[in-house]
Structure formats: C-alpha cells, structure tokens
Coordinates of C-alpha atoms and ligand atoms in Angstrom, one line a residue:
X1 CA -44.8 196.6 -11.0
X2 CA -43.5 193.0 -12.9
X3 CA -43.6 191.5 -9.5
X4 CA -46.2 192.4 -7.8
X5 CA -48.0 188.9 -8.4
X6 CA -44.3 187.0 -7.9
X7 CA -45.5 184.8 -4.9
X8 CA -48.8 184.0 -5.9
X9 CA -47.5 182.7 -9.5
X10 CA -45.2 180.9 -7.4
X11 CA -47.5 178.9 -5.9
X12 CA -47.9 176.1 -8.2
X13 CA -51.5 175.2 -8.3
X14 CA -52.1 178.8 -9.7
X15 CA -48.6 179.3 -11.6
X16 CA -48.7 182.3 -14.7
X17 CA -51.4 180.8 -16.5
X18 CA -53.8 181.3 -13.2
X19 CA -52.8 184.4 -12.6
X20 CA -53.3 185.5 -16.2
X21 CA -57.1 183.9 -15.6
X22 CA -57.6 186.0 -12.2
X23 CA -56.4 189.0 -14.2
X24 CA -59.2 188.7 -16.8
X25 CA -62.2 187.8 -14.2
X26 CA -64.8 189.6 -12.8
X27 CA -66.2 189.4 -9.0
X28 CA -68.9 190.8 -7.1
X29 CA -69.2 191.6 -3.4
X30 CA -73.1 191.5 -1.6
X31 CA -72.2 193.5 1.2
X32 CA -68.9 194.9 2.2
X33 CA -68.8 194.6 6.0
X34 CA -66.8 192.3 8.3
X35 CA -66.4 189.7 5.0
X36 CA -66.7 191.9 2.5
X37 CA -63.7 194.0 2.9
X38 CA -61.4 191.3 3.8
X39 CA -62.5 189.4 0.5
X40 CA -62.3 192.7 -1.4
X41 CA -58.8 193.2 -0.3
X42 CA -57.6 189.7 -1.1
X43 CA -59.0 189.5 -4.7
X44 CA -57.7 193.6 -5.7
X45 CA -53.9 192.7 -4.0
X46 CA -54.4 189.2 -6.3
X47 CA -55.0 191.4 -9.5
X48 CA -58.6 190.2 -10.5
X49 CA -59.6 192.2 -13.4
X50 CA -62.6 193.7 -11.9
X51 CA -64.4 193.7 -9.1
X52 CA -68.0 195.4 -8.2
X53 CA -68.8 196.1 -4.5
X54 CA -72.1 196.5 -3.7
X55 CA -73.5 197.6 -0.2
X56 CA -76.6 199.5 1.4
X57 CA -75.0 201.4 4.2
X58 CA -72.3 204.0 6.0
X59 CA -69.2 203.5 8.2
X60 CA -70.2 203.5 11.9
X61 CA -67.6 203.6 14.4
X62 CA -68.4 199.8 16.0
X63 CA -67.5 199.0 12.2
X64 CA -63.7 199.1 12.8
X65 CA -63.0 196.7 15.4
X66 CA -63.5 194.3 12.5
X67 CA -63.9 195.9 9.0
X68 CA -61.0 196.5 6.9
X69 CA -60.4 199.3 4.5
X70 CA -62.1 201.7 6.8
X71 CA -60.6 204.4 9.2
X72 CA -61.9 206.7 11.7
X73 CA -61.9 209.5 8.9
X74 CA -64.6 207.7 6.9
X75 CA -66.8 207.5 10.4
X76 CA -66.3 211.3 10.8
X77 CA -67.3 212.2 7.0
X78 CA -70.2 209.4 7.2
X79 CA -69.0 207.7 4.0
X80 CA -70.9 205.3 2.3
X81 CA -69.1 201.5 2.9
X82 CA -69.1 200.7 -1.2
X83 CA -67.6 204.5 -1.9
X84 CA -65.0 204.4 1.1
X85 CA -63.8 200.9 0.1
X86 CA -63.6 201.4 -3.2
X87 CA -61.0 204.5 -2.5
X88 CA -59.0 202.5 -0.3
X89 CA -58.6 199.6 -3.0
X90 CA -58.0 201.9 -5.5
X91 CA -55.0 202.9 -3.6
X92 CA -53.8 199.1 -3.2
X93 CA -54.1 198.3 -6.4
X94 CA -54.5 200.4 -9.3
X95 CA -55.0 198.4 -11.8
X96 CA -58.0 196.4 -11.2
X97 CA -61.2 198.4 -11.9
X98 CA -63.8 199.0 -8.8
X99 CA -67.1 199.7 -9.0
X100 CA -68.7 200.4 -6.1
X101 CA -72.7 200.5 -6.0
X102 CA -75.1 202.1 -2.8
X103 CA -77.6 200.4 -2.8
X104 CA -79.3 197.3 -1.5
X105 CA -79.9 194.4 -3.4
X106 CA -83.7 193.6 -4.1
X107 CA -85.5 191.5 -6.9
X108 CA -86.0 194.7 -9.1
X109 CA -82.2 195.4 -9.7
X110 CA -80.4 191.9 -8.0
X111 CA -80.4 190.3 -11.9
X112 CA -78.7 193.4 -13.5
X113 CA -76.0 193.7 -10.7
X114 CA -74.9 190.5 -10.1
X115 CA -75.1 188.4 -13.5
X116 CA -72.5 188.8 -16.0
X117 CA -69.7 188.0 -12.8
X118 CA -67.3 185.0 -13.0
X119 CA -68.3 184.6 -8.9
X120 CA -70.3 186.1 -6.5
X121 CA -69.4 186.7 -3.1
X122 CA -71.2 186.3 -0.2
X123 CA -70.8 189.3 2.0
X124 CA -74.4 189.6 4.0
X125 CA -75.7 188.9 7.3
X126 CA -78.9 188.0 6.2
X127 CA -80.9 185.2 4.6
X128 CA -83.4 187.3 2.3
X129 CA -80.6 188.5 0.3
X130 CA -78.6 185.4 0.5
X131 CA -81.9 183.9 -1.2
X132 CA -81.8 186.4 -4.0
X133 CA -78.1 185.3 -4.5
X134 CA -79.2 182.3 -4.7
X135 CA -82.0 182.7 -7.1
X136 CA -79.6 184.9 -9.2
X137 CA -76.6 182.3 -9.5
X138 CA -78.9 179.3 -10.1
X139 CA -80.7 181.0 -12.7
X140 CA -77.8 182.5 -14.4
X141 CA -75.5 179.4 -14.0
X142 CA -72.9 181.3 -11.8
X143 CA -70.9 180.1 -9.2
X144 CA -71.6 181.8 -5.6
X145 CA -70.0 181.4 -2.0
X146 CA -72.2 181.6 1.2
X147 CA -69.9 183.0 4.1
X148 CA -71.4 183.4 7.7
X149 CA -69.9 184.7 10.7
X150 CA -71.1 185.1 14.5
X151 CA -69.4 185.0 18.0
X152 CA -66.3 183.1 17.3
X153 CA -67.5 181.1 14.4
X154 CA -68.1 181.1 10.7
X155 CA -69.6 179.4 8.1
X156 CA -68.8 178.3 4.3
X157 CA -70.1 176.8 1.5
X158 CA -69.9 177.2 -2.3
X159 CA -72.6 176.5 -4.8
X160 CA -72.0 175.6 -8.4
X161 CA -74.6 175.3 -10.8
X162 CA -75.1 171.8 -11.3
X163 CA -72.4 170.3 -9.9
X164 CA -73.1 171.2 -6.4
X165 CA -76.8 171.8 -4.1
X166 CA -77.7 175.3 -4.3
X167 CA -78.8 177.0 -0.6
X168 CA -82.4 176.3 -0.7
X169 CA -81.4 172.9 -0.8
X170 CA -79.2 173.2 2.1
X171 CA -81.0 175.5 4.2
X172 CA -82.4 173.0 6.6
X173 CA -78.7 172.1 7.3
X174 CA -77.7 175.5 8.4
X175 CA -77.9 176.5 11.9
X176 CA -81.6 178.0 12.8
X177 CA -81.7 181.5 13.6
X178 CA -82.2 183.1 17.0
X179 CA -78.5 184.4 17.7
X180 CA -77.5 187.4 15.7
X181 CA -74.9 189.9 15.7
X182 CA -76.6 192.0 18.4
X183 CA -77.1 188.8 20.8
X184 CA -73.3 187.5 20.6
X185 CA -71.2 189.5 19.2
X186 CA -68.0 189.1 16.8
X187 CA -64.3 188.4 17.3
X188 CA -62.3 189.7 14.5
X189 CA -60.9 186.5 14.0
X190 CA -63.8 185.2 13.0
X191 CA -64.8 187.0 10.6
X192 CA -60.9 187.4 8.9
X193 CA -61.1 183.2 8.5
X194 CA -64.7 183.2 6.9
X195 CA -63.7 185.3 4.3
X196 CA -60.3 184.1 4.2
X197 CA -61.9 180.8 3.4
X198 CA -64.2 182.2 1.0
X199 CA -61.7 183.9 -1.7
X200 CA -59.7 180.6 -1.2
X201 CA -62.6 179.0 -3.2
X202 CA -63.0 181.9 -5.1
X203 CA -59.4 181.7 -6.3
X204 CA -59.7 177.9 -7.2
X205 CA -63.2 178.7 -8.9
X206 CA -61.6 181.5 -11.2
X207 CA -58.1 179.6 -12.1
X208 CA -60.2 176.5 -13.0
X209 CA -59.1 174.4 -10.2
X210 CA -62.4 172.7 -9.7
X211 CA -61.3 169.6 -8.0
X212 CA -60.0 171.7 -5.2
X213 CA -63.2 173.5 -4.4
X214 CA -64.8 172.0 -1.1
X215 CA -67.4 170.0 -1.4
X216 CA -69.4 170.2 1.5
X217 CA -70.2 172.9 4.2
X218 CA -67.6 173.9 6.3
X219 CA -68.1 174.5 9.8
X220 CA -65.9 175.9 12.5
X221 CA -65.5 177.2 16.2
X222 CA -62.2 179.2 17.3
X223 CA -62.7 179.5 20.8
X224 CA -64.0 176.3 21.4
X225 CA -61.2 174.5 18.7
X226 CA -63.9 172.6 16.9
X227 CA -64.4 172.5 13.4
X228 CA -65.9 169.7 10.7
X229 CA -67.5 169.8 7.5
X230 CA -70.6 168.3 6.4
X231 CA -70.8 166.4 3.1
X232 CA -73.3 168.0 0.8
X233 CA -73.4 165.2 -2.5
X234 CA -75.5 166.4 -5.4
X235 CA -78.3 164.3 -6.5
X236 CA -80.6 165.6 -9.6
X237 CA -83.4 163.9 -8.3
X238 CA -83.6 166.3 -5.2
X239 CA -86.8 168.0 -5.3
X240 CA -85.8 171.4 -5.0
X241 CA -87.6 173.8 -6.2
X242 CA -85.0 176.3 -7.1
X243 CA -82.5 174.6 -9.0
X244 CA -84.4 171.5 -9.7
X245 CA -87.8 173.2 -10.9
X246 CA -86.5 176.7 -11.6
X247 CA -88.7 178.5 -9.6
X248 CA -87.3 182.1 -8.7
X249 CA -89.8 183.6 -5.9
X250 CA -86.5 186.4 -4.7
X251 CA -86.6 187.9 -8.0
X252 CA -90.3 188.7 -8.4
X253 CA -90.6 192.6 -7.6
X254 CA -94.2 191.2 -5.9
X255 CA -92.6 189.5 -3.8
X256 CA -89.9 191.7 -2.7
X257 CA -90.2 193.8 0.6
X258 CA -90.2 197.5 0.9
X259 CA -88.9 197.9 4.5
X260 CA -86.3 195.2 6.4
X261 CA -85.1 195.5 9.6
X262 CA -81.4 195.3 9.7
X263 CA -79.4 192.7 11.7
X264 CA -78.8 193.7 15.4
X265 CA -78.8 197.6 14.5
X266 CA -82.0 199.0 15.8
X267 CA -82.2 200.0 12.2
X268 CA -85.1 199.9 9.2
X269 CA -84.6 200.2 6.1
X270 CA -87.5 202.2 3.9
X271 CA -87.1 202.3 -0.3
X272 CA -89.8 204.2 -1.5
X273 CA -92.2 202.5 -4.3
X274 CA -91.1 201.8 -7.7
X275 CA -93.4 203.9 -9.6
X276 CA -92.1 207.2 -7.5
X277 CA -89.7 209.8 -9.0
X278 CA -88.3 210.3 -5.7
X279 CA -86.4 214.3 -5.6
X280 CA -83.7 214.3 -3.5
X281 CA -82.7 218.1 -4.1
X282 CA -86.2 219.3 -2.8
X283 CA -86.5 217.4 0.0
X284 CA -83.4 217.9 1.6
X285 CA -83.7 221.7 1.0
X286 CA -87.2 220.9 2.8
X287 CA -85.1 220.2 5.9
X288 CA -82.7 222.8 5.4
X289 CA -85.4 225.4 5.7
X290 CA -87.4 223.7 8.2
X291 CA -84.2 224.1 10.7
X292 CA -83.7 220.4 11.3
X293 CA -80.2 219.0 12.4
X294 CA -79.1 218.4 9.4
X295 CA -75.8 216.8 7.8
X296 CA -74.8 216.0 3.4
X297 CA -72.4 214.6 1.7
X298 CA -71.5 213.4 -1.8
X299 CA -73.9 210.6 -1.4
X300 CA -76.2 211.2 1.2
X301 CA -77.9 213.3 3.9
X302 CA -78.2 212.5 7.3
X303 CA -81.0 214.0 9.9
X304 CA -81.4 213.9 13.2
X305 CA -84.9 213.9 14.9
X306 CA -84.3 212.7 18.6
X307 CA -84.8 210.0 19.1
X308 CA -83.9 208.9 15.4
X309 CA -81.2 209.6 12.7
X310 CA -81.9 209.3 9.4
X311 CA -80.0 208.5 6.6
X312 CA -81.0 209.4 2.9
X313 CA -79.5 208.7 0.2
X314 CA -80.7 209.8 -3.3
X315 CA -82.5 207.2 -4.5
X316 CA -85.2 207.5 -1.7
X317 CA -83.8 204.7 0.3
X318 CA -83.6 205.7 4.2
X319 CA -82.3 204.1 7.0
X320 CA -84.2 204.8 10.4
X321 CA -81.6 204.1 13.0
X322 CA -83.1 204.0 16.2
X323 CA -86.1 201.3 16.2
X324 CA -86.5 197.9 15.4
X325 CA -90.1 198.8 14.5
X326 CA -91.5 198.7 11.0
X327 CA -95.1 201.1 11.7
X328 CA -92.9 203.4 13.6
X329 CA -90.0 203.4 10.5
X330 CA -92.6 203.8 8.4
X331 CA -94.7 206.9 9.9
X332 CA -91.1 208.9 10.2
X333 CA -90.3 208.4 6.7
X334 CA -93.9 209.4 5.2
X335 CA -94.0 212.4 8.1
X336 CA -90.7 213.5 7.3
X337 CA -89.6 213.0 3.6
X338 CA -93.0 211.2 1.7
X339 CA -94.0 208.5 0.0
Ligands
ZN1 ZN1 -81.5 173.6 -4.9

C-alpha cells in the first residue's frame, strides 16, 4: 500500500507534505450524480481522510451513460445513489472513511451536514440548494465550489469566505435558466471536466495552495471549442446581502419548501412536516395488505400506482415520479401514505 499516493506526491506543488494535508481533511458531496461521483472518486483514490456523500435519490438506468460508481446491478436492486457509491468507494479505497447520507438537503438539517468540512462540493443541478450551500459556507467561513453542467458545457467557480464573492453575489453573472437537463441533454464529457475541474480546486484548497485557486468563473463549450473565464474581483463594499450583511434566508425552516420539482424528471419531491413522527413500518405494511405493486429494500420502498411510482424512504420523504405537478404530488402522497 506505501505507494499508492507515489504519483500524486510526485507532483511537486502537492509533494508529501500535501498529501499528508489531503490525508487529514474532510469533504462533503451535495448530490452524487453526473459530478458527484466523478469528484467522489477523485478525492477517495487521492486518500482524503473523509469524505461524506449526501444525496436524495435512487440509481435509474439513464443514470449510467454518465454517472460513475454505478452499475446496472444497483438499477435492478433500486439502490439509493449515497448507499451504492459509498460501497463502490469503499472498494477503491479502504482507508478513507465514507459516509453516505439519503436525504435532501433543506434549512432544517443543511447546517449540521455540511459545516465542520474543510470543502464542500458542489454536486446539484439546482439553484435552491446551491443557495443553501451558499448560506452554509458564508456563514460558517467554509470554502465551497459551484460546478454546473448542461449539453456540452459546464460551469465553475469557487467561493472563499472573504477572499472571494460568494454566489448570491455572482448570480446575475450566471447563465439564466430556461435550458435544463430535460431540454438539452448531457454528453459525458461534460460532466467528467466540470468535476474534474472542480476537485482540481479542491485539491489546491485542502494542500494550501491558495494562489493557485481560480479566481474568476470559468466557462466552457466542448463541441463548439469555446471557453473563457470571467474575472470575479472581491470588493467589501459590495452590497450583498449574504456575505456582506449576513443575512441567511436558505437556512430559516420558514422559509424552506416542502415539495420541489426535480430537474427534467417528471418527478416531485414530498417531505412530510417537521412536527410529524412519520412510521415507516405501518405504512408500508398498509400497502402490503392493501395488494399494491409493491417493492423494499434496505432503505426504501417503492410502489407503483399507474400512472405513478413512488418512492419512500423512511424518513417520510417520497418521490412522485410521473408528474411535474405539485397539487397532483401532493393529493397521491396524502391519499396514499398521509400527512
Ligand atoms: Zn456575497
């Protein structure tokens, strides 16, 4: 095992000493899809000390043109992403200790899951968790690396708490909304060179090797060959109201939604209320004895009421796949399991 890590202490920037710092730091993945697993995989074969993987949903087959760490097995057994990635780096990599979390990422539990990292990683493909990130890392002073990818282009920027604008600062730089992963599609390559580009800067962040880190947001095209980076200088004076005025809207349980439609899926997601003892056990014996097409694992249990499947995991949280629309998410879910 001594030399395992030979080439990348080889490479002088990094040398022992940075490894020895990568080997006593702590990352944490927001979603483990397209970027996600490819920026998993990097920082576990670089020997980061730990890493926790956080994400809200199960393999589907269209997943493996472009995810890595899942197989066709996972699909079949309807494996949670977090779960089936951690065993898969687990069996990379050994020594560096996964934790993988279901669930999605809200103001109520977004504080306790992502501070106490040295970086977190930007694995989402949508804006009202990117803005909890962002709340999170501004308030908690950590470092955190936007990475967006669509069609045949990606996106990358990394925040540091007062040395660099944070994203609400940015936001009105970023490319408006309108094509999604439904509308365009995703090449592979894509998605492999955003998160490529993203542990890059995560390795500088966690061996020190500040003056390295890009300062601006990167931009670029691989089928049309363009790329270019716009300058994003920090001045204090900016009237921000996140990072200039501490104001943290994304981490007030008020404020935080109960349902979200999920990017290009014909999905909603439903967590039930706060105050709720949600019982998994009883409800999905409900089911069993009502006849429905059901399906459990380990984690979850999925059921199948044409023209909808549902997936429910034990916390309460479903996913409707099926419909785009909320009312109609939302009368399946109190119809069939409460709330
Ligand atoms: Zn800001």
């Amino acid at each position: 095992m001594e030399d395992r890590y030979v080439r990348l202490s080889r490479f002088r920037p990094i040398g022992t000493q940075g490894l020895k710092q990568i080997q006593n730091k702590s990352a944490v993945i927001v979603g483990m899809g397209a970027l996600g697993t490819v920026l998993a995989e990097q920082l576990v074969r670089s020997g980061i000390g730990e890493i926790t993987i956080i994400d809200r949903d199960i393999i589907e087959l269209s997943n493996l043109q472009r995810q890595t760490l899942y197989s066709e097995d996972d699909v079949r057994h309807q494996w949670p992403k977090a779960q089936a990635a951690k065993k898969r780096l687990q069996a990379i990599n050994h020594d560096v200790k996964v934790t993988a979390v279901t669930t999605d990422i809200n103001a109520s539990n977004a504080e306790a899951l992502l501070s106490g990292h040295d970086v977190i990683l930007d694995g989402t493909d949508n804006f009202e968790t990117r803005f909890i990130i962002n709340d999170v890392a501004v308030k908690h002073g950590i470092p955190w690396i936007y990475g967006a990818a669509t069609g045949s282009y990606g996106l990358v920027y990394t925040y540091i708490p007062e040395e660099t604008p944070c994203l609400s600062c940015i936001y009105r730089y970023l490319p408006a909304g309108g094509e999604t992963c439904e509308t365009v599609g995703i090449i592979a390559p894509a998605s492999h060179l955003t998160a490529s580009l993203q542990c890059a800067e995560a390795l500088k962040l966690l061996t020190d090797n500040r003056d390295a880190v890009r300062k601006g947001l990167f931009y670029f095209d691989i089928w049309t060959n363009d790329f270019s980076q716009i300058a994003m200088p920090y001045s204090p004076d900016r009237e921000c109201p996140t990072c200039q005025h501490r104001q943290f809207p994304y981490l007030e349980v008020e404020f935080s939604t109960k349902t979200t439609v999920l990017c290009g899926r014909e999905t909603v997601q439903i967590r039930p209320a706060k105050d709720t003892d949600f019982d998994y056990q009883s409800t999905v014996q409900r089911f069993q004895k009502a006849e429905f097409d059901v399906k459990s694992n380990d984690f979850l249990t999925q059921l199948v009421i044409p023209p909808y499947r549902v997936v429910l995991f034990k916390d309460g949280r479903a996913l409707i796949h099926g419909t785009n629309h909320i009312d109609e998410a939302k009368r399946l879910y109190q119809n069939y399991i409460g709330g």
